[in-house]
mmCIF file of C-alpha atoms in Angstrom:
data_model
loop_
_atom_site.group_PDB
_atom_site.id
_atom_site.type_symbol
_atom_site.label_atom_id
_atom_site.label_comp_id
_atom_site.label_asym_id
_atom_site.label_seq_id
_atom_site.Cartn_x
_atom_site.Cartn_y
_atom_site.Cartn_z
ATOM 1 C CA MET A 14 177.657 -124.569 95.492
ATOM 2 C CA ASN A 15 175.899 -126.810 92.972
ATOM 3 C CA GLY A 16 172.829 -124.937 91.721
ATOM 4 C CA VAL A 17 169.870 -127.028 90.496
ATOM 5 C CA VAL A 18 166.559 -125.985 88.908
ATOM 6 C CA ASN A 19 163.560 -128.306 88.658
ATOM 7 C CA TRP A 20 161.320 -127.200 85.755
ATOM 8 C CA HIS A 21 157.755 -128.529 85.674
ATOM 9 C CA LEU A 22 154.056 -127.723 85.130
ATOM 10 C CA GLY A 23 152.823 -128.453 88.641
ATOM 11 C CA ARG A 24 150.551 -131.325 89.717
ATOM 12 C CA CYS A 25 153.190 -133.770 88.492
ATOM 13 C CA GLY A 26 154.819 -135.115 91.643
ATOM 14 C CA SER A 27 157.034 -132.108 92.306
ATOM 15 C CA SER A 28 155.894 -131.794 95.935
ATOM 16 C CA VAL A 29 156.638 -135.396 96.832
ATOM 17 C CA LEU A 30 160.006 -135.264 95.047
ATOM 18 C CA GLY A 31 160.885 -131.964 96.691
ATOM 19 C CA SER A 32 159.975 -133.280 100.138
ATOM 20 C CA LEU A 33 162.304 -136.255 99.653
ATOM 21 C CA LEU A 34 165.215 -134.136 98.423
ATOM 22 C CA ASP A 35 164.632 -131.601 101.199
ATOM 23 C CA GLN A 36 165.493 -134.283 103.746
ATOM 24 C CA HIS A 37 168.953 -134.900 102.279
ATOM 25 C CA PRO A 38 171.583 -133.227 104.504
ATOM 26 C CA ASP A 39 173.476 -131.830 101.521
ATOM 27 C CA VAL A 40 170.470 -130.193 99.824
ATOM 28 C CA GLY A 41 168.999 -126.777 100.492
ATOM 29 C CA TYR A 42 165.502 -126.853 99.013
ATOM 30 C CA SER A 43 163.619 -123.613 98.308
ATOM 31 C CA ASN A 44 160.516 -124.973 96.546
ATOM 32 C CA GLU A 45 158.775 -122.703 93.969
ATOM 33 C CA ILE A 46 160.534 -119.429 94.633
ATOM 34 C CA PHE A 47 158.622 -117.467 91.969
ATOM 35 C CA SER A 48 155.094 -118.667 92.745
ATOM 36 C CA PRO A 49 154.686 -116.300 95.752
ATOM 37 C CA TYR A 50 155.024 -113.435 93.249
ATOM 38 C CA MET A 51 152.148 -114.551 91.042
ATOM 39 C CA PRO A 52 149.455 -111.824 91.033
ATOM 40 C CA ARG A 53 146.955 -113.566 93.309
ATOM 41 C CA ARG A 54 149.609 -113.976 96.004
ATOM 42 C CA ARG A 55 151.843 -110.934 95.497
ATOM 43 C CA GLY A 56 149.344 -108.269 96.461
ATOM 44 C CA ASP A 57 150.889 -104.802 96.418
ATOM 45 C CA ARG A 58 154.476 -106.004 96.648
ATOM 46 C CA ILE A 59 156.870 -104.888 93.927
ATOM 47 C CA LEU A 60 158.044 -107.705 91.660
ATOM 48 C CA PRO A 61 161.793 -108.227 92.149
ATOM 49 C CA THR A 62 164.113 -109.191 89.314
ATOM 50 C CA ILE A 63 164.793 -112.846 88.641
ATOM 51 C CA GLU A 64 168.282 -112.382 90.053
ATOM 52 C CA GLN A 65 166.868 -110.890 93.263
ATOM 53 C CA VAL A 66 164.387 -113.721 93.757
ATOM 54 C CA VAL A 67 167.124 -116.332 93.355
ATOM 55 C CA GLY A 68 169.480 -114.386 95.585
ATOM 56 C CA ASP A 69 166.887 -114.069 98.343
ATOM 57 C CA SER A 70 166.297 -117.829 98.232
ATOM 58 C CA THR A 71 169.956 -118.485 99.058
ATOM 59 C CA CYS A 72 170.031 -116.357 102.211
ATOM 60 C CA GLY A 73 171.389 -118.435 105.077
ATOM 61 C CA LEU A 74 172.035 -121.398 102.812
ATOM 62 C CA ILE A 75 174.872 -123.652 104.009
ATOM 63 C CA SER A 76 174.195 -126.774 101.921
ATOM 64 C CA ASP A 77 176.398 -127.945 99.071
ATOM 65 C CA VAL A 78 173.397 -128.073 96.698
ATOM 66 C CA HIS A 79 170.692 -125.452 96.228
ATOM 67 C CA LEU A 80 167.493 -126.627 94.550
ATOM 68 C CA PHE A 81 164.487 -124.568 93.551
ATOM 69 C CA GLU A 82 161.554 -125.042 91.176
ATOM 70 C CA VAL A 83 160.100 -123.088 88.265
ATOM 71 C CA LYS A 84 156.800 -123.618 86.453
ATOM 72 C CA HIS A 85 157.822 -123.181 82.862
ATOM 73 C CA LEU A 86 154.732 -122.224 80.845
ATOM 74 C CA PRO A 87 154.190 -118.578 79.794
ATOM 75 C CA ALA A 88 150.880 -118.770 81.697
ATOM 76 C CA GLN A 89 152.763 -119.757 84.841
ATOM 77 C CA ASN A 90 155.958 -118.305 86.383
ATOM 78 C CA LEU A 91 157.312 -117.217 83.016
ATOM 79 C CA GLY A 92 154.404 -114.790 82.676
ATOM 80 C CA LEU A 93 155.810 -112.689 85.519
ATOM 81 C CA TYR A 94 158.376 -111.238 83.120
ATOM 82 C CA PRO A 95 156.579 -111.147 79.738
ATOM 83 C CA SER A 96 159.555 -109.654 77.892
ATOM 84 C CA LEU A 97 161.628 -112.770 78.640
ATOM 85 C CA ASP A 98 161.207 -116.232 77.159
ATOM 86 C CA VAL A 99 162.281 -119.507 78.728
ATOM 87 C CA ALA A 100 165.701 -119.360 77.040
ATOM 88 C CA ASP A 101 166.284 -115.980 78.709
ATOM 89 C CA TRP A 102 165.375 -117.433 82.104
ATOM 90 C CA LEU A 103 167.741 -120.331 81.552
ATOM 91 C CA GLN A 104 170.567 -117.978 80.573
ATOM 92 C CA ILE A 105 170.049 -115.958 83.761
ATOM 93 C CA PHE A 106 170.055 -119.067 85.945
ATOM 94 C CA ARG A 107 173.210 -120.355 84.312
ATOM 95 C CA GLY A 108 174.876 -116.996 84.826
ATOM 96 C CA LEU A 109 174.074 -117.346 88.531
ATOM 97 C CA GLY A 110 175.772 -120.759 88.646
ATOM 98 C CA TYR A 111 172.782 -123.063 88.140
ATOM 99 C CA GLN A 112 174.155 -125.526 85.583
ATOM 100 C CA SER A 113 172.166 -128.639 86.622
ATOM 101 C CA HIS A 114 168.550 -128.871 85.503
ATOM 102 C CA ILE A 115 165.685 -131.314 85.945
ATOM 103 C CA LEU A 116 162.731 -131.488 83.574
ATOM 104 C CA LEU A 117 159.773 -133.125 85.320
ATOM 105 C CA HIS A 118 156.801 -134.045 83.119
ATOM 106 C CA ARG A 119 153.463 -135.798 83.494
ATOM 107 C CA ARG A 120 152.443 -137.571 80.295
ATOM 108 C CA ASN A 121 148.749 -137.778 81.014
ATOM 109 C CA GLY A 122 147.631 -134.167 80.817
ATOM 110 C CA LEU A 123 144.010 -135.121 81.461
ATOM 111 C CA ARG A 124 144.886 -136.603 84.843
ATOM 112 C CA ARG A 125 147.042 -133.571 85.550
ATOM 113 C CA MET A 126 144.044 -131.344 84.750
ATOM 114 C CA VAL A 127 141.835 -133.297 87.148
ATOM 115 C CA SER A 128 144.431 -132.685 89.869
ATOM 116 C CA HIS A 129 144.664 -128.991 88.953
ATOM 117 C CA VAL A 130 140.902 -128.342 88.990
ATOM 118 C CA ARG A 131 140.370 -130.366 92.168
ATOM 119 C CA ALA A 132 143.144 -128.496 94.004
ATOM 120 C CA ALA A 133 141.874 -125.110 92.784
ATOM 121 C CA GLU A 134 138.382 -125.903 94.087
ATOM 122 C CA SER A 135 139.398 -127.462 97.398
ATOM 123 C CA GLY A 136 142.541 -125.495 98.232
ATOM 124 C CA VAL A 137 144.225 -128.802 99.105
ATOM 125 C CA TYR A 138 147.438 -129.332 97.131
ATOM 126 C CA VAL A 139 149.177 -132.040 99.171
ATOM 127 C CA ALA A 140 148.082 -134.722 101.637
ATOM 128 C CA SER A 141 150.211 -136.225 104.384
ATOM 129 C CA ILE A 142 150.758 -139.946 104.202
ATOM 130 C CA HIS A 143 149.655 -140.025 107.854
ATOM 131 C CA SER A 144 146.429 -138.030 107.382
ATOM 132 C CA GLN A 145 143.335 -139.703 108.766
ATOM 133 C CA ASN A 146 140.867 -138.448 106.140
ATOM 134 C CA ARG A 147 140.899 -141.105 103.429
ATOM 135 C CA GLU A 148 137.294 -140.657 102.256
ATOM 136 C CA PRO A 149 137.064 -140.545 98.448
ATOM 137 C CA SER A 150 136.307 -137.098 97.047
ATOM 138 C CA PRO A 151 133.042 -136.587 95.163
ATOM 139 C CA LYS A 152 133.264 -136.870 91.407
ATOM 140 C CA LEU A 153 134.558 -133.781 89.638
ATOM 141 C CA THR A 154 132.794 -132.036 86.750
ATOM 142 C CA LEU A 155 135.675 -131.103 84.481
ATOM 143 C CA PRO A 156 135.101 -127.906 82.467
ATOM 144 C CA LEU A 157 135.551 -128.062 78.709
ATOM 145 C CA GLU A 158 136.105 -124.305 78.439
ATOM 146 C CA GLY A 159 137.310 -121.422 80.559
ATOM 147 C CA ILE A 160 140.008 -123.161 82.613
ATOM 148 C CA ARG A 161 142.487 -120.756 84.187
ATOM 149 C CA HIS A 162 146.172 -121.435 84.726
ATOM 150 C CA GLY A 163 147.916 -118.362 86.090
ATOM 151 C CA PHE A 164 147.856 -115.648 83.442
ATOM 152 C CA GLU A 165 145.825 -117.507 80.800
ATOM 153 C CA VAL A 166 142.426 -119.071 80.229
ATOM 154 C CA ARG A 167 142.062 -121.893 77.703
ATOM 155 C CA SER A 168 139.791 -124.787 76.852
ATOM 156 C CA LEU A 169 140.560 -128.278 78.135
ATOM 157 C CA LEU A 170 141.816 -129.293 74.715
ATOM 158 C CA GLY A 171 143.817 -126.080 74.454
ATOM 159 C CA TRP A 172 145.599 -126.794 77.733
ATOM 160 C CA LEU A 173 146.437 -130.363 76.733
ATOM 161 C CA GLN A 174 148.030 -128.954 73.593
ATOM 162 C CA GLU A 175 149.889 -126.327 75.626
ATOM 163 C CA TYR A 176 151.247 -128.934 78.056
ATOM 164 C CA GLU A 177 152.677 -130.903 75.146
ATOM 165 C CA ARG A 178 154.075 -127.808 73.422
ATOM 166 C CA GLY A 179 155.784 -126.635 76.607
ATOM 167 C CA TRP A 180 157.376 -129.999 77.279
ATOM 168 C CA GLN A 181 158.661 -130.339 73.721
ATOM 169 C CA GLN A 182 160.100 -126.823 73.891
ATOM 170 C CA MET A 183 161.941 -127.553 77.125
ATOM 171 C CA GLN A 184 163.380 -130.809 75.781
ATOM 172 C CA SER A 185 164.635 -129.050 72.653
ATOM 173 C CA LEU A 186 166.145 -126.191 74.662
ATOM 174 C CA PHE A 187 167.949 -128.484 77.083
ATOM 175 C CA THR A 188 169.197 -130.761 74.317
ATOM 176 C CA GLN A 189 170.638 -127.766 72.479
ATOM 177 C CA CYS A 190 172.296 -126.377 75.618
ATOM 178 C CA ALA A 191 173.883 -129.750 76.416
ATOM 179 C CA ARG A 192 175.197 -129.952 72.850
ATOM 180 C CA GLU A 193 176.726 -126.482 73.014
ATOM 181 C CA SER A 194 178.150 -126.522 76.542
ATOM 182 C CA SER A 195 179.841 -129.284 78.526
ATOM 183 C CA ASP A 196 178.953 -127.429 81.754
ATOM 184 C CA PHE A 197 175.219 -127.877 81.199
ATOM 185 C CA ARG A 198 173.614 -131.033 82.614
ATOM 186 C CA TRP A 199 169.988 -132.106 82.620
ATOM 187 C CA LEU A 200 167.852 -134.997 83.748
ATOM 188 C CA SER A 201 164.436 -135.950 82.364
ATOM 189 C CA LEU A 202 161.934 -137.336 84.875
ATOM 190 C CA ILE A 203 158.490 -138.664 83.959
ATOM 191 C CA TYR A 204 155.876 -138.797 86.704
ATOM 192 C CA GLU A 205 154.321 -142.034 85.490
ATOM 193 C CA ASP A 206 157.699 -143.809 85.258
ATOM 194 C CA ASP A 207 159.678 -142.302 88.114
ATOM 195 C CA LEU A 208 157.268 -141.154 90.833
ATOM 196 C CA ALA A 209 153.722 -142.498 90.515
ATOM 197 C CA GLN A 210 154.294 -145.971 91.947
ATOM 198 C CA THR A 211 157.511 -145.584 93.919
ATOM 199 C CA PRO A 212 158.546 -141.948 94.523
ATOM 200 C CA LEU A 213 161.862 -143.087 95.974
ATOM 201 C CA ASP A 214 162.845 -144.250 92.463
ATOM 202 C CA GLY A 215 162.686 -140.687 91.187
ATOM 203 C CA TYR A 216 164.497 -139.429 94.256
ATOM 204 C CA LYS A 217 167.325 -141.915 93.691
ATOM 205 C CA ARG A 218 167.657 -140.871 90.055
ATOM 206 C CA VAL A 219 168.066 -137.240 91.123
ATOM 207 C CA ARG A 220 170.463 -138.205 93.909
ATOM 208 C CA SER A 221 172.624 -140.076 91.397
ATOM 209 C CA PHE A 222 172.397 -137.227 88.866
ATOM 210 C CA LEU A 223 173.660 -134.746 91.465
ATOM 211 C CA GLY A 224 176.304 -137.081 92.859
ATOM 212 C CA LEU A 225 174.820 -136.978 96.358
ATOM 213 C CA ALA A 226 175.776 -139.419 99.096
ATOM 214 C CA GLU A 227 173.305 -142.188 99.857
ATOM 215 C CA PHE A 228 170.546 -141.116 102.213
ATOM 216 C CA GLU A 229 167.125 -142.700 102.701
ATOM 217 C CA PRO A 230 164.371 -140.131 103.314
ATOM 218 C CA ASN A 231 160.852 -140.757 104.565
ATOM 219 C CA LEU A 232 157.850 -140.579 102.249
ATOM 220 C CA ARG A 233 155.655 -137.749 103.547
ATOM 221 C CA TYR A 234 152.909 -137.313 100.952
ATOM 222 C CA ARG A 235 150.317 -139.579 99.338
ATOM 223 C CA LYS A 236 148.251 -139.341 96.167
ATOM 224 C CA LEU A 237 145.272 -137.012 96.291
ATOM 225 C CA ASN A 238 143.317 -138.461 93.365
ATOM 226 C CA PRO A 239 143.707 -142.254 93.245
ATOM 227 C CA GLY A 240 141.451 -144.350 91.060
ATOM 228 C CA SER A 241 140.610 -144.434 87.371
ATOM 229 C CA LEU A 242 139.689 -141.251 85.537
ATOM 230 C CA SER A 243 136.198 -142.567 84.804
ATOM 231 C CA GLU A 244 135.719 -142.893 88.578
ATOM 232 C CA LEU A 245 136.959 -139.350 89.206
ATOM 233 C CA ILE A 246 135.172 -137.394 86.457
ATOM 234 C CA ALA A 247 131.403 -136.825 86.694
ATOM 235 C CA ASN A 248 130.984 -135.757 83.051
ATOM 236 C CA TRP A 249 133.048 -138.670 81.752
ATOM 237 C CA ASP A 250 130.957 -139.239 78.604
ATOM 238 C CA GLU A 251 131.361 -135.584 77.632
ATOM 239 C CA ILE A 252 135.124 -135.653 78.155
ATOM 240 C CA SER A 253 135.425 -138.940 76.284
ATOM 241 C CA ALA A 254 133.481 -137.562 73.307
ATOM 242 C CA LEU A 255 135.729 -134.488 73.237
ATOM 243 C CA LEU A 256 139.063 -136.339 73.314
ATOM 244 C CA THR A 257 138.297 -139.500 71.330
ATOM 245 C CA PRO A 258 138.867 -137.854 67.889
ATOM 246 C CA THR A 259 142.114 -136.189 69.051
ATOM 247 C CA PRO A 260 145.737 -137.305 69.596
ATOM 248 C CA PHE A 261 144.964 -137.232 73.335
ATOM 249 C CA ALA A 262 142.454 -140.109 73.181
ATOM 250 C CA TRP A 263 144.993 -142.459 74.824
ATOM 251 C CA MET A 264 144.716 -140.409 78.040
ATOM 252 C CA LEU A 265 141.190 -141.753 78.517
ATOM 253 C CA GLU A 266 142.566 -145.258 79.016
ATOM 254 C CA ASP A 267 144.719 -144.378 82.037
#
């Protein structure tokens, strides 16, 4: 079996990519196998080990490729096991036979934050391409402080910094692993380049990376937050004033 892990932050096209790969006859797709164990969803259940969670996700699997996803910030899935860092997680996965890795990133953290806050408020995380409700959502007031992601609460600016730090860390870790081991393979995907306009482009890159036979899936999901950021954010002037003096000012122009 070819084991594959897709590492990402969420709200970056992972659902649409996963839905496309799930349709391939040679792929067994398990989605975010650790997210059901986050505190708000786990309840009174005992937290299994990483090895147990991965093992449970393979039960009944008959496909040549097994793919699952991990949210890689300490505030996200990594926070489930606070004594382990991301390098420890990677070592465990590799020991279980998962030598192929995807790093999926969304450059514009501000747009990602809009998607995160909107989904947290509405409870709607994906929308079918065939759904009838196409009415634009009301403008969103984006908080400047007190935004929760999993185990942590940070300011808007603090989260933009954390998104960048996490992505840089993952790139460095994967680059080092590829340098040290010929068995390790990784693919970098950028939402804006590979999924935003034509999701099938990202799917084809992954299919080629994994050496899968040609197969054309159907697009099942559509964008939840189309339009410019100034059209989506109610307190646009406030957000603009906050980010303009920072390295993230370019995100305002998207």
